[in-house]
Backbone as numpy.savetxt, mean C-alpha at the origin, in Angstrom:
# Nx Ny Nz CAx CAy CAz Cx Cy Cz
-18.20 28.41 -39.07 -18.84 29.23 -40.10 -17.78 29.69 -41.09
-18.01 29.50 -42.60 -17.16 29.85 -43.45 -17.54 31.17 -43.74
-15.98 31.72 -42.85 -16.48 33.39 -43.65 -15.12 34.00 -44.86
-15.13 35.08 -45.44 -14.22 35.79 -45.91 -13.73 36.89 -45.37
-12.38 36.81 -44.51 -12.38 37.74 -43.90 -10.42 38.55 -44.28
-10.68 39.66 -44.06 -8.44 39.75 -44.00 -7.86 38.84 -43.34
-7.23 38.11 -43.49 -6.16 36.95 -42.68 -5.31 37.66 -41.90
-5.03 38.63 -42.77 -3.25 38.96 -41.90 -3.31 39.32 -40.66
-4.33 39.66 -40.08 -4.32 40.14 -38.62 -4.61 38.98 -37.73
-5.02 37.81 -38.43 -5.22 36.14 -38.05 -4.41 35.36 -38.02
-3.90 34.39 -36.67 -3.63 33.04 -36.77 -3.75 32.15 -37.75
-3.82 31.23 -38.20 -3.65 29.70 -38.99 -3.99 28.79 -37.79
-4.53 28.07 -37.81 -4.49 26.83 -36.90 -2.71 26.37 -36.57
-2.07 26.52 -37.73 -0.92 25.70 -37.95 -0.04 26.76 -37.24
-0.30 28.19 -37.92 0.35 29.08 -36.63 0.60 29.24 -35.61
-1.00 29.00 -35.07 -1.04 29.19 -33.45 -0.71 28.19 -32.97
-0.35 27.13 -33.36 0.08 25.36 -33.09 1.21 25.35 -32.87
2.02 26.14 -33.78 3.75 26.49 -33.45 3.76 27.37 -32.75
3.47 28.43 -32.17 3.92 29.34 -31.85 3.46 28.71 -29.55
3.16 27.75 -29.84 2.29 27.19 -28.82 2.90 25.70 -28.61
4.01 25.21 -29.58 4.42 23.81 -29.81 3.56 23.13 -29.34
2.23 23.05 -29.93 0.97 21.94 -28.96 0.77 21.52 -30.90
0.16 20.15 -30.72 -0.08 19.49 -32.12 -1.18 20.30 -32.86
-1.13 20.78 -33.78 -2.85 21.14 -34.38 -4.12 20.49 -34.18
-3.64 19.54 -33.95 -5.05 18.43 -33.60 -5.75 18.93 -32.08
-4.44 19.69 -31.53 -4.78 20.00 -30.08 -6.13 21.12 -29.92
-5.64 21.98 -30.97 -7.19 23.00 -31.17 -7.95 22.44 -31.67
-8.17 21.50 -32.07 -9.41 20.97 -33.06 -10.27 20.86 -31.98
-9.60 19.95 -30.75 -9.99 19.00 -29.89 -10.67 20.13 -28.67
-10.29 21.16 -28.91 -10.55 22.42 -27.79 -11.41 23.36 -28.92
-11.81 23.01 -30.02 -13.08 23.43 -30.68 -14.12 22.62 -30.33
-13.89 21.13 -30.56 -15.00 20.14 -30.12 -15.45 20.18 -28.53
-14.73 20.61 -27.82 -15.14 20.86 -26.17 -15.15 22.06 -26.39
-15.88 23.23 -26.97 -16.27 24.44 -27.35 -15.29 25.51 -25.91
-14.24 25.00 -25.83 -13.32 25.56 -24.94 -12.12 27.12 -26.05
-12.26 26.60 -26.88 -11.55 27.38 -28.04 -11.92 27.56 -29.45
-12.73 28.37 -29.84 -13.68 27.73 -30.76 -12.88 29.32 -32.03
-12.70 29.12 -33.69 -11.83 29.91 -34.19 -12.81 31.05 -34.22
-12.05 32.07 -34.35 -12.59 33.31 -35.30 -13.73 33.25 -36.30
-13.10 32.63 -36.90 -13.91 32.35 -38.49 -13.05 31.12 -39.13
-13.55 30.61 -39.96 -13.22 29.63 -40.94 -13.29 30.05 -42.56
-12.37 29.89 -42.94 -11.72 30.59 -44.49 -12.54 29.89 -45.76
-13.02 30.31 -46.75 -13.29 29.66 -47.86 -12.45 28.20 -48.09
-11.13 28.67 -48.05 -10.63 27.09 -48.55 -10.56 26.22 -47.26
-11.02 26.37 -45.91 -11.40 25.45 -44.86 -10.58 25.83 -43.76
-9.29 26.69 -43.87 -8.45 27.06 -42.47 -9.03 27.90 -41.50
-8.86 27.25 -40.54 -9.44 28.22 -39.39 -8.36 29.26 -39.02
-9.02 30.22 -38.81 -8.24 31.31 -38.29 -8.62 32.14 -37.06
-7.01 32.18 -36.25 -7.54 32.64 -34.47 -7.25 34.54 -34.40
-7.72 34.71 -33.53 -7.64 36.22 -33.30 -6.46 36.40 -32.44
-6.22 37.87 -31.63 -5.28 38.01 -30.79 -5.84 37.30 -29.43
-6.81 37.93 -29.27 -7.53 37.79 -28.38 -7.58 36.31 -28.13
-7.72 34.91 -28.78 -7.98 33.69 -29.04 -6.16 33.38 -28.42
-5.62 34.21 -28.88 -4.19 34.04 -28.78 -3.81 33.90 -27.47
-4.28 35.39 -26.51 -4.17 34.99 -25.19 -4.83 34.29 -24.18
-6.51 33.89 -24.39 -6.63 32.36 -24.51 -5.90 31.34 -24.19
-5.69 31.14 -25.50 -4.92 30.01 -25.28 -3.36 29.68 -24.47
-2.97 30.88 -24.52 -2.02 31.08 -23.14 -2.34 30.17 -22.08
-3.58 31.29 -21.37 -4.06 30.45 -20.11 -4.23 29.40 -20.32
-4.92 28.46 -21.15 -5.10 27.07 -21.53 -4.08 26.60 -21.06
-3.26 26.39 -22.29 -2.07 26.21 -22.58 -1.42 25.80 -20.76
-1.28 26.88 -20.56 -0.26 26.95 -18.79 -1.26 26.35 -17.72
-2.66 26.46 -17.96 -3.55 25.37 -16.85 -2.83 24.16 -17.23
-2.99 23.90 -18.70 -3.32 22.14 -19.18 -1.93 21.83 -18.29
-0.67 22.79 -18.22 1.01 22.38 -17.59 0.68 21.81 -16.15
-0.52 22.37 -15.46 -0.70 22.04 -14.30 -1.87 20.42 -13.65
-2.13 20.22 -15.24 -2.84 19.15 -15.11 -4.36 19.50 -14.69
-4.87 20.36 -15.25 -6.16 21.18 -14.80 -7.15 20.59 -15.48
-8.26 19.73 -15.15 -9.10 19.38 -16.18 -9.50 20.13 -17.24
-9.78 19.73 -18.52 -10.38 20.98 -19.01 -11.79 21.10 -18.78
-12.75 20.60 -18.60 -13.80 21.31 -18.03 -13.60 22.37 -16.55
-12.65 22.44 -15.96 -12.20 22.77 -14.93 -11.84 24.66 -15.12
-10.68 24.08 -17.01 -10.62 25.57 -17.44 -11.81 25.88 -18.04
-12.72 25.55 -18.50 -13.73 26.06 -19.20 -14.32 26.53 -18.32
-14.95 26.04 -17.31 -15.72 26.83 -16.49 -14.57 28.44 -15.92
-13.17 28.38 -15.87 -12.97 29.09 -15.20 -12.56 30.18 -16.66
-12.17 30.28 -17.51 -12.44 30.31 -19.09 -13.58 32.07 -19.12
-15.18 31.05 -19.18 -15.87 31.68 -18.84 -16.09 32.30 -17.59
-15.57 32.69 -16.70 -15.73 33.38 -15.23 -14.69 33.58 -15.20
-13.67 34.51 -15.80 -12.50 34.82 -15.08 -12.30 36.33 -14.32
-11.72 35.56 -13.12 -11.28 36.63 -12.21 -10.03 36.37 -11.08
-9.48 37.44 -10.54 -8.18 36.81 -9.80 -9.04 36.49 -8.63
-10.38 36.22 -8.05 -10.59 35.08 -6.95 -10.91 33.59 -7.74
-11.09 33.73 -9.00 -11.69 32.29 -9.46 -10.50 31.79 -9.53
-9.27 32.45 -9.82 -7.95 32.30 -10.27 -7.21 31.49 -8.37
-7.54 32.22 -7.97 -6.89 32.00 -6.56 -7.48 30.52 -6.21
-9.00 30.16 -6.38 -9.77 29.17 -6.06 -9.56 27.88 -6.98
-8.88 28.42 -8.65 -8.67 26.82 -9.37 -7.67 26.28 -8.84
-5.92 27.74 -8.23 -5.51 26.92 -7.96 -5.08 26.65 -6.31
-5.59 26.62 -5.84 -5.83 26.18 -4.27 -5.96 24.84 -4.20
-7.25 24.83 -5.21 -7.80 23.42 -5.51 -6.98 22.14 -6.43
-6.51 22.88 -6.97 -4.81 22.02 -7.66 -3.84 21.42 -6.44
-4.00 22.34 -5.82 -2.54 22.30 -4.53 -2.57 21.35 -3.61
-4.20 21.71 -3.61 -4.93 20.80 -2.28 -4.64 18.91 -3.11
-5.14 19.14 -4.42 -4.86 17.91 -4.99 -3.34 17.42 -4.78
-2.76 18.63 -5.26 -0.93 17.61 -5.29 -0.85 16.76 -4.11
-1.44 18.10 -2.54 -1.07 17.73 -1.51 -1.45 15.98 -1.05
-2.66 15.86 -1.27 -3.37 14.24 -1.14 -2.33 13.42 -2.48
-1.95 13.47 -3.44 -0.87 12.55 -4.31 0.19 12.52 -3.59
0.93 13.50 -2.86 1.96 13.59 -2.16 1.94 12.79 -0.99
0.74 12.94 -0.26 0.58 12.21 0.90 0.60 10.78 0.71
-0.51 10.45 -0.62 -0.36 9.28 -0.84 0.42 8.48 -1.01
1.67 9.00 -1.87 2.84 8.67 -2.38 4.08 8.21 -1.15
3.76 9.26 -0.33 4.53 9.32 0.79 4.54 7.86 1.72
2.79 7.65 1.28 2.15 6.06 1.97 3.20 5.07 1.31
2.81 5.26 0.37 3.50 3.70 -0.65 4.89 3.84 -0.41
6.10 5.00 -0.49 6.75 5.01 -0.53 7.52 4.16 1.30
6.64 4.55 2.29 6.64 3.83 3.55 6.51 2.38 3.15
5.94 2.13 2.40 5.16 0.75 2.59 6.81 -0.14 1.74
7.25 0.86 0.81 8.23 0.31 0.35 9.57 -0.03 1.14
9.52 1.06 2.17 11.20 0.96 2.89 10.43 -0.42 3.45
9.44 -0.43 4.01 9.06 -1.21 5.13 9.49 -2.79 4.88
8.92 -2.82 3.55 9.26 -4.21 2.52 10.90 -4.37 2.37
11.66 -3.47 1.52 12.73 -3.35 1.83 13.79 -3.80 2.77
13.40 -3.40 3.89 13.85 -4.15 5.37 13.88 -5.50 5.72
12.52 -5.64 5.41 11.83 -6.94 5.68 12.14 -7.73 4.37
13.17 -7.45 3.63 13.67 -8.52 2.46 15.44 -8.77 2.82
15.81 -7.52 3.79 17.23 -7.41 4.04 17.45 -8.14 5.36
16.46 -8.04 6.45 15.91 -9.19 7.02 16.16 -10.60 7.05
15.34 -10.70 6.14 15.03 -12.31 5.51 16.33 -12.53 4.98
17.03 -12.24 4.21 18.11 -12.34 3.52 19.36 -12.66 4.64
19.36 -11.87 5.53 20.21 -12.01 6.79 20.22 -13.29 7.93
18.73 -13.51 7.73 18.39 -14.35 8.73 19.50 -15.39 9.51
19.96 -15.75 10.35 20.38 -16.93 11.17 19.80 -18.05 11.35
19.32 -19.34 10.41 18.58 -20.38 10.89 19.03 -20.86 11.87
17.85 -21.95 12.27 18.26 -23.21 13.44 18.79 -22.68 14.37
19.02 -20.86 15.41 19.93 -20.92 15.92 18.78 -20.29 16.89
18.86 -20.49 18.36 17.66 -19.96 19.01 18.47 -18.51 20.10
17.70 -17.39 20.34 18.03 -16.77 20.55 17.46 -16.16 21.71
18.01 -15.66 22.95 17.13 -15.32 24.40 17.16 -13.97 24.11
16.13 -13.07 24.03 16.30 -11.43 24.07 14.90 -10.92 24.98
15.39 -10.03 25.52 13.74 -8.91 26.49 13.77 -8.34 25.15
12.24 -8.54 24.94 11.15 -7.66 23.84 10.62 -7.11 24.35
9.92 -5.87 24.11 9.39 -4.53 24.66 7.87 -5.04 24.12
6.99 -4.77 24.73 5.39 -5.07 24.55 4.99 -4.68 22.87
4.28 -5.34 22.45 3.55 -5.06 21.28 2.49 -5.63 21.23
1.20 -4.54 20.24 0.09 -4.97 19.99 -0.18 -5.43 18.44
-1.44 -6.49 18.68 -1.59 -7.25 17.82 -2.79 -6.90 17.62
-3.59 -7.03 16.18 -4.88 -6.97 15.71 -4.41 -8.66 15.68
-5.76 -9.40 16.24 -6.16 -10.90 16.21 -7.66 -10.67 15.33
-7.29 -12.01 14.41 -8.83 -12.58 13.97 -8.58 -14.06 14.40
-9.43 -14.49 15.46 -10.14 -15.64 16.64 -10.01 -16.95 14.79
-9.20 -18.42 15.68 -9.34 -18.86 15.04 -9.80 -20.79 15.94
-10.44 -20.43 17.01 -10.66 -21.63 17.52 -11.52 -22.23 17.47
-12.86 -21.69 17.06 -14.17 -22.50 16.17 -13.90 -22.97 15.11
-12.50 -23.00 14.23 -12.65 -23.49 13.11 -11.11 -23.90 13.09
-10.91 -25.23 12.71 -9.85 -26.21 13.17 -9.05 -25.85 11.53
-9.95 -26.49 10.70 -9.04 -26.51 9.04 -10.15 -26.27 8.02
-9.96 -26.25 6.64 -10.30 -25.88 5.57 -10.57 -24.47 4.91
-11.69 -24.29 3.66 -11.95 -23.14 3.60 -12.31 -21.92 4.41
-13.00 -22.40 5.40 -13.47 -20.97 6.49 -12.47 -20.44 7.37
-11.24 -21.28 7.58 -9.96 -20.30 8.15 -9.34 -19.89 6.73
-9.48 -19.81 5.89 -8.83 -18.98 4.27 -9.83 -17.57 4.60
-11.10 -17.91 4.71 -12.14 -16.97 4.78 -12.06 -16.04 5.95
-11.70 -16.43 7.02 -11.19 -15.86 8.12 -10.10 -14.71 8.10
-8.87 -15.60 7.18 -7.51 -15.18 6.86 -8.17 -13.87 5.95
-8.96 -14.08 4.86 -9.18 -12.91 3.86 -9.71 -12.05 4.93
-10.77 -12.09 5.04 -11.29 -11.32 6.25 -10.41 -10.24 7.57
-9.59 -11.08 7.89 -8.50 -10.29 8.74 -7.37 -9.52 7.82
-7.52 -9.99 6.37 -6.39 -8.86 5.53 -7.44 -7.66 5.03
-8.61 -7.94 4.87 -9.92 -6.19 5.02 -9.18 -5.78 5.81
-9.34 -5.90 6.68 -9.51 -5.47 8.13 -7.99 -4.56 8.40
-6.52 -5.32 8.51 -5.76 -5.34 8.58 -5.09 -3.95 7.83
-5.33 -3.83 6.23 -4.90 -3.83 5.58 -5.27 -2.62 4.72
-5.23 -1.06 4.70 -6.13 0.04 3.85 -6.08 -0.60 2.13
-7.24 -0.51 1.57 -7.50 -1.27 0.73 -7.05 -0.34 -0.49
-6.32 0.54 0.13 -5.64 2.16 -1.45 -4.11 1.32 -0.63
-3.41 0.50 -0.33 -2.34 0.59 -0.09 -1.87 -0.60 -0.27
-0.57 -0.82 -0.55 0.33 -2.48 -0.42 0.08 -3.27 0.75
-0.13 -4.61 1.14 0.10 -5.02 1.72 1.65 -4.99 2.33
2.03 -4.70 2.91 3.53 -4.61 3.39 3.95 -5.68 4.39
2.88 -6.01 4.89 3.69 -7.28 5.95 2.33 -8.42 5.87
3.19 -9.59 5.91 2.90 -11.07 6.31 1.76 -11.06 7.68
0.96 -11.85 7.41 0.17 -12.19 9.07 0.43 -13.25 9.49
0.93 -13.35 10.78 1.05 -14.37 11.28 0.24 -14.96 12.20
0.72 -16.11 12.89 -0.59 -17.07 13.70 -0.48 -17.64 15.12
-1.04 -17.54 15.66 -0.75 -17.91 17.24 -1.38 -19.31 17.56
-0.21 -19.55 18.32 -0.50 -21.36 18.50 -0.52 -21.54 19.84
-1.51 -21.97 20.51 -1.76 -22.11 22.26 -0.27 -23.02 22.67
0.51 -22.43 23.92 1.60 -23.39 24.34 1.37 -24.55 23.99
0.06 -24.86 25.16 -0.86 -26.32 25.76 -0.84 -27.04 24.22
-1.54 -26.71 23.03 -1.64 -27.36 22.25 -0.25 -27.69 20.98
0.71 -26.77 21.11 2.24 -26.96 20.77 3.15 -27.48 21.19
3.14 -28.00 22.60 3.83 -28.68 23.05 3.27 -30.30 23.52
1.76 -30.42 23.19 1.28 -31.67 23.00 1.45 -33.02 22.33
1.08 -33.80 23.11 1.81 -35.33 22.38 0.98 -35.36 21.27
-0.33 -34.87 21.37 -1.46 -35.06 19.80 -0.93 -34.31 18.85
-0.79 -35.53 18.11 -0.25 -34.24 16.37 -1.33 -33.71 15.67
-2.39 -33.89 16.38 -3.37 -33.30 16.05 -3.67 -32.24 16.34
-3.24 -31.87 17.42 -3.16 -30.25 18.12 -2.33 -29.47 17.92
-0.96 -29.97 17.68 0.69 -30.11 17.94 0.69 -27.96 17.15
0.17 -28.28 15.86 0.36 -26.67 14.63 -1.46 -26.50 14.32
-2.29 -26.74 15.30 -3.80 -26.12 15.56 -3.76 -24.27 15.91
-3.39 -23.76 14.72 -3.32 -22.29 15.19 -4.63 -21.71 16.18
-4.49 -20.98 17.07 -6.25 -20.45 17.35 -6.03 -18.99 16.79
-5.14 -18.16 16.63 -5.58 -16.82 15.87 -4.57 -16.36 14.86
-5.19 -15.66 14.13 -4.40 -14.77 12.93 -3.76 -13.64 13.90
-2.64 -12.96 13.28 -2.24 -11.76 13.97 -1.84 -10.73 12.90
-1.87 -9.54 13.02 -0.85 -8.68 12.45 -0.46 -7.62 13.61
0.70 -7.19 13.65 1.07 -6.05 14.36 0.53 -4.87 13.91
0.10 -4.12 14.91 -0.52 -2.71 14.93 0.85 -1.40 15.98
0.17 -0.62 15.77 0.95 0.65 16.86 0.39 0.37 18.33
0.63 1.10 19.52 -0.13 1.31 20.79 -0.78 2.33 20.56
-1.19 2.58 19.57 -2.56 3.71 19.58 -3.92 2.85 19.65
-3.47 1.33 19.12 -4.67 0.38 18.65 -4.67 -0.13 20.41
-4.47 0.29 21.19 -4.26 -0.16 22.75 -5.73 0.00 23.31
-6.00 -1.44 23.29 -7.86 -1.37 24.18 -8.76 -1.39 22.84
-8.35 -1.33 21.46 -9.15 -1.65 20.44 -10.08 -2.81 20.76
-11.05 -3.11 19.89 -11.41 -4.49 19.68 -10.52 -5.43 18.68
-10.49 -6.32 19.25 -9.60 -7.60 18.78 -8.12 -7.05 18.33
-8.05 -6.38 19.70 -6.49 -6.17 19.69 -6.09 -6.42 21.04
-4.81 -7.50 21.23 -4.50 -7.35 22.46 -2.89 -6.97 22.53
-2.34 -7.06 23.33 -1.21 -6.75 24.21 0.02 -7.55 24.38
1.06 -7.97 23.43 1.75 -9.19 24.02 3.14 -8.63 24.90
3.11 -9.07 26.25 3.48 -8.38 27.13 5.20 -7.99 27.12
6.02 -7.20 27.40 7.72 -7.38 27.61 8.22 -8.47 28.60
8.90 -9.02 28.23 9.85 -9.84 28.42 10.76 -10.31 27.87
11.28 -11.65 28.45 11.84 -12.24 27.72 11.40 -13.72 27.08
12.21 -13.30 25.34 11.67 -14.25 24.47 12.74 -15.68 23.66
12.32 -16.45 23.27 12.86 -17.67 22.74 12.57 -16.94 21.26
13.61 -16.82 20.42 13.23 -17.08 18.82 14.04 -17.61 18.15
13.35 -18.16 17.31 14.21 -19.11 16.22 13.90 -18.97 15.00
14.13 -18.80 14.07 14.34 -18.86 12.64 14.53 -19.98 11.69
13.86 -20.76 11.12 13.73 -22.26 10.16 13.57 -22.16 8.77
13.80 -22.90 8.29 13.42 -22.98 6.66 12.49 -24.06 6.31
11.48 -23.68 5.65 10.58 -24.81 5.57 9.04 -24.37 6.27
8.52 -25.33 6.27 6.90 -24.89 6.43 7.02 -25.12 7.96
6.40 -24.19 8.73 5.69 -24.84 10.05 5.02 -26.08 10.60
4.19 -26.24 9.47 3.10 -27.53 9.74 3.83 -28.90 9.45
4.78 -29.06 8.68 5.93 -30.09 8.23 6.92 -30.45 9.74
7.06 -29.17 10.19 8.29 -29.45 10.98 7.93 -28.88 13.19
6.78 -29.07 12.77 5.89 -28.45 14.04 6.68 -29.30 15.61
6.57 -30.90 15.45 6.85 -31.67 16.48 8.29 -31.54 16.35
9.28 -31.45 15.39 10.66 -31.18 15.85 10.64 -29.78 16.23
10.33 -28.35 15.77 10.66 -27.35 16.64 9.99 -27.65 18.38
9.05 -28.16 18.36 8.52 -28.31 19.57 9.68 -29.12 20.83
10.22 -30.09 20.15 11.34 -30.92 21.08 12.66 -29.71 21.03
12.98 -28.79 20.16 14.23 -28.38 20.41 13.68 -27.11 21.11
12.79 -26.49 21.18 12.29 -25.83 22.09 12.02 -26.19 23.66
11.10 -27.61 23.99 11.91 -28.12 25.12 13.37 -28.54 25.53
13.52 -28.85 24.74 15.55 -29.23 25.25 16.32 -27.55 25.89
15.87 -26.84 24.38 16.46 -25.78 25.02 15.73 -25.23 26.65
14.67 -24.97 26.66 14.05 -24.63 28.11 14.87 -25.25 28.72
14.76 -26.61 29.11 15.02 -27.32 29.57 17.21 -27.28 30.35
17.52 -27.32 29.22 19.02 -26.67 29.49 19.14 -25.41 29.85
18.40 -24.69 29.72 18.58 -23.09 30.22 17.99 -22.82 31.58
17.29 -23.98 31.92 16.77 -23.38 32.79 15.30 -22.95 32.66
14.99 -22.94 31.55 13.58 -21.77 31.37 12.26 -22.29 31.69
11.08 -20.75 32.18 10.10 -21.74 32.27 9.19 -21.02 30.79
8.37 -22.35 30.10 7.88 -21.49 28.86 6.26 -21.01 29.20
6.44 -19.61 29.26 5.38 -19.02 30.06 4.04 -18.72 29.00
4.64 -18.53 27.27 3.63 -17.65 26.45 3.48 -18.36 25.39
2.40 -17.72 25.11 2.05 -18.80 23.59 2.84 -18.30 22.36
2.77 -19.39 21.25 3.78 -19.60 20.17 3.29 -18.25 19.34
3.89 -17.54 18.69 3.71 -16.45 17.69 4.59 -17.30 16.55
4.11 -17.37 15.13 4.95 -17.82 14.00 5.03 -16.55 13.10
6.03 -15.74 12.80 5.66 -15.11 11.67 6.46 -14.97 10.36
5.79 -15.51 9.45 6.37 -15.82 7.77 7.08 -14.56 7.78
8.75 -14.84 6.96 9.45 -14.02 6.65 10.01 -13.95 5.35
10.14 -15.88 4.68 10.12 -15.86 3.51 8.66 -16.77 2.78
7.91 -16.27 2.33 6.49 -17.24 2.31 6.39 -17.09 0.27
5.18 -17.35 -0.08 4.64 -17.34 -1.15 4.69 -16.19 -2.19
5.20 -15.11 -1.40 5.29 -13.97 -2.47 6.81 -13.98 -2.99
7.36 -14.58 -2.27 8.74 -14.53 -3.51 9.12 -16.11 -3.47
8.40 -17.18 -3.23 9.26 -18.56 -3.77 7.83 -19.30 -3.85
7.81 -20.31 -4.93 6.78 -21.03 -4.83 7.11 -22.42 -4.67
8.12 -22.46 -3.92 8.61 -23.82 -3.10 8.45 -23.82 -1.63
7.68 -24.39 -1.28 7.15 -24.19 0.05 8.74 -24.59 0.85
9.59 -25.60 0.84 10.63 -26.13 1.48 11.58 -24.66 1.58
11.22 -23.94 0.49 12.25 -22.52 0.59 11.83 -21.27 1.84
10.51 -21.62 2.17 9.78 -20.80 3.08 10.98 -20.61 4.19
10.59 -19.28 5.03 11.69 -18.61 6.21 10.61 -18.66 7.13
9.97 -18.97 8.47 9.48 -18.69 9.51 10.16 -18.00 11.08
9.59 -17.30 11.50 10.09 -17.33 12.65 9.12 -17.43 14.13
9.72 -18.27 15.18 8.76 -18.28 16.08 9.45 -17.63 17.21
8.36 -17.04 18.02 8.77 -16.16 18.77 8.18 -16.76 20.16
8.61 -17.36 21.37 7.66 -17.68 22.71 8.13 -17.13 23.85
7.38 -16.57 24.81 7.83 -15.93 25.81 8.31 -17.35 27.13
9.22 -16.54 27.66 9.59 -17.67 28.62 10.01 -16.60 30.20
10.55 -17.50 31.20 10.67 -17.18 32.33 12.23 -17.90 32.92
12.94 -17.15 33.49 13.86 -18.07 34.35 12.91 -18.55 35.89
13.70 -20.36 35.71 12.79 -20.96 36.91 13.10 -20.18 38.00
């Protein structure tokens, strides 16, 4: 409303803009969301704010620092009191707290990756190694009704739902379990016939569905470069030789799990695997 009124006891738009270092455009924009609306408006078109408008915009001002919606201040704007005051910001806090938490997620998900690149980077190929592993559980998605093509991809997607909180990074590789019986077979047809997907879980997932148990002992691992499915019947012979010279009996099925895969080389020959099989002295 254009009125004529004394100025001097009035703001300027441009006043209260400096004295507030917020752009002038900033009140315009908090007239149009009727959150700050002027005094009056001057014959030649300047709006002009009161005192009162002044401390206003204070509070504004120091919500907007906290990231407060502004419908958030408007409602609290109109209703102010030190419990509405106590309740906007509780409700701020409570927010940081869930960004914090979240953050805290990704930031896990990052060392986790991290490792698992310092890892890979370290690795020892071709060199096989006897160690007691302490039990771990596995989330499995079943892959023995379906030999090859699209429906083990579909499977694979399926077990990364599952696997995987869908607000978070993937952080680790899934790997695949290969029956002894069919890995150490003369059919090269069986020879890299995975039957399940895996990812590692905690022992809280202990007695889940499609989680099992892979027991402590002792394990065979080796570390290769190159694809699994390429080089399946030679790890298979240097895996017997070694048993075989050591003594060992090979008691557990094959675990493979990608260490350097598709997310950082798109040369499959550059790929890192590692297989992991439980064994026994005879």
């Amino acid at each position: 409303m254009i009125m004529s009124k004394n100025s001097e006891s009035f703001f300027t738009a441009g006043e209260l803009a400096t004295l507030f270092n917020i752009p002038k455009q900033t009140l315009l924009y908090y007239d149009k969301m009727n959150l700050l609306t002027p005094e009056f408006i001057a014959e030649n078109g300047y709006r002009h704010y009161s005192l009162k408008q002044y401390l206003t915009l204070e509070v504004i001002v120091n919500l907007r620092k906290l990231d407060i919606p502004i419908s958030k201040i408007k409602e609290y704007i109109e209703n102010r009191d030190i419990d509405a005051f106590d309740k906007l910001l509780l409700e701020k806090k409570c927010e940081c707290d869930e960004i914090i938490e979240k953050n805290l997620k990704i930031k896990n998900s990052l060392n986790t990756v991290f490792a698992q690149l310092e890892k890979t980077r370290s690795s020892r190929l071709n060199q096989i190694t006897l160690e007691f592993q302490k039990e771990k559980y596995f989330f499995i998605s079943d892959l023995s009704k379906t030999r090859i093509g699209k429906k083990r991809i579909e499977i694979m997607a399926h077990h990364n739902q599952k696997a995987f909180s869908k607000q978070h990074f993937k952080e680790k590789n899934i790997g695949w379990i290969i029956n002894k019986e069919n890995f150490f077979s003369t059919d090269k047809a069986n020879i890299n016939n995975a039957c399940a997907f895996f990812s590692a879980v905690g022992p809280s997932h202990a007695g889940a569905k499609s989680c099992i148990s892979r027991p402590a002992g002792l394990y065979l691992t080796l570390r290769f470069k190159g694809t699994f499915y390429s080089r399946a019947s030679e790890l298979a012979q240097i895996f017997k030789n070694f048993a075989a010279t050591n003594n060992l009996l090979i008691v557990g099925d094959l675990y493979v799990s990608p260490l350097k895969n598709h997310w950082v080389t798109s040369n499959p020959n550059e790929y890192i695997n590692q297989i992991s099989i439980q064994v026994e002295y005879r």
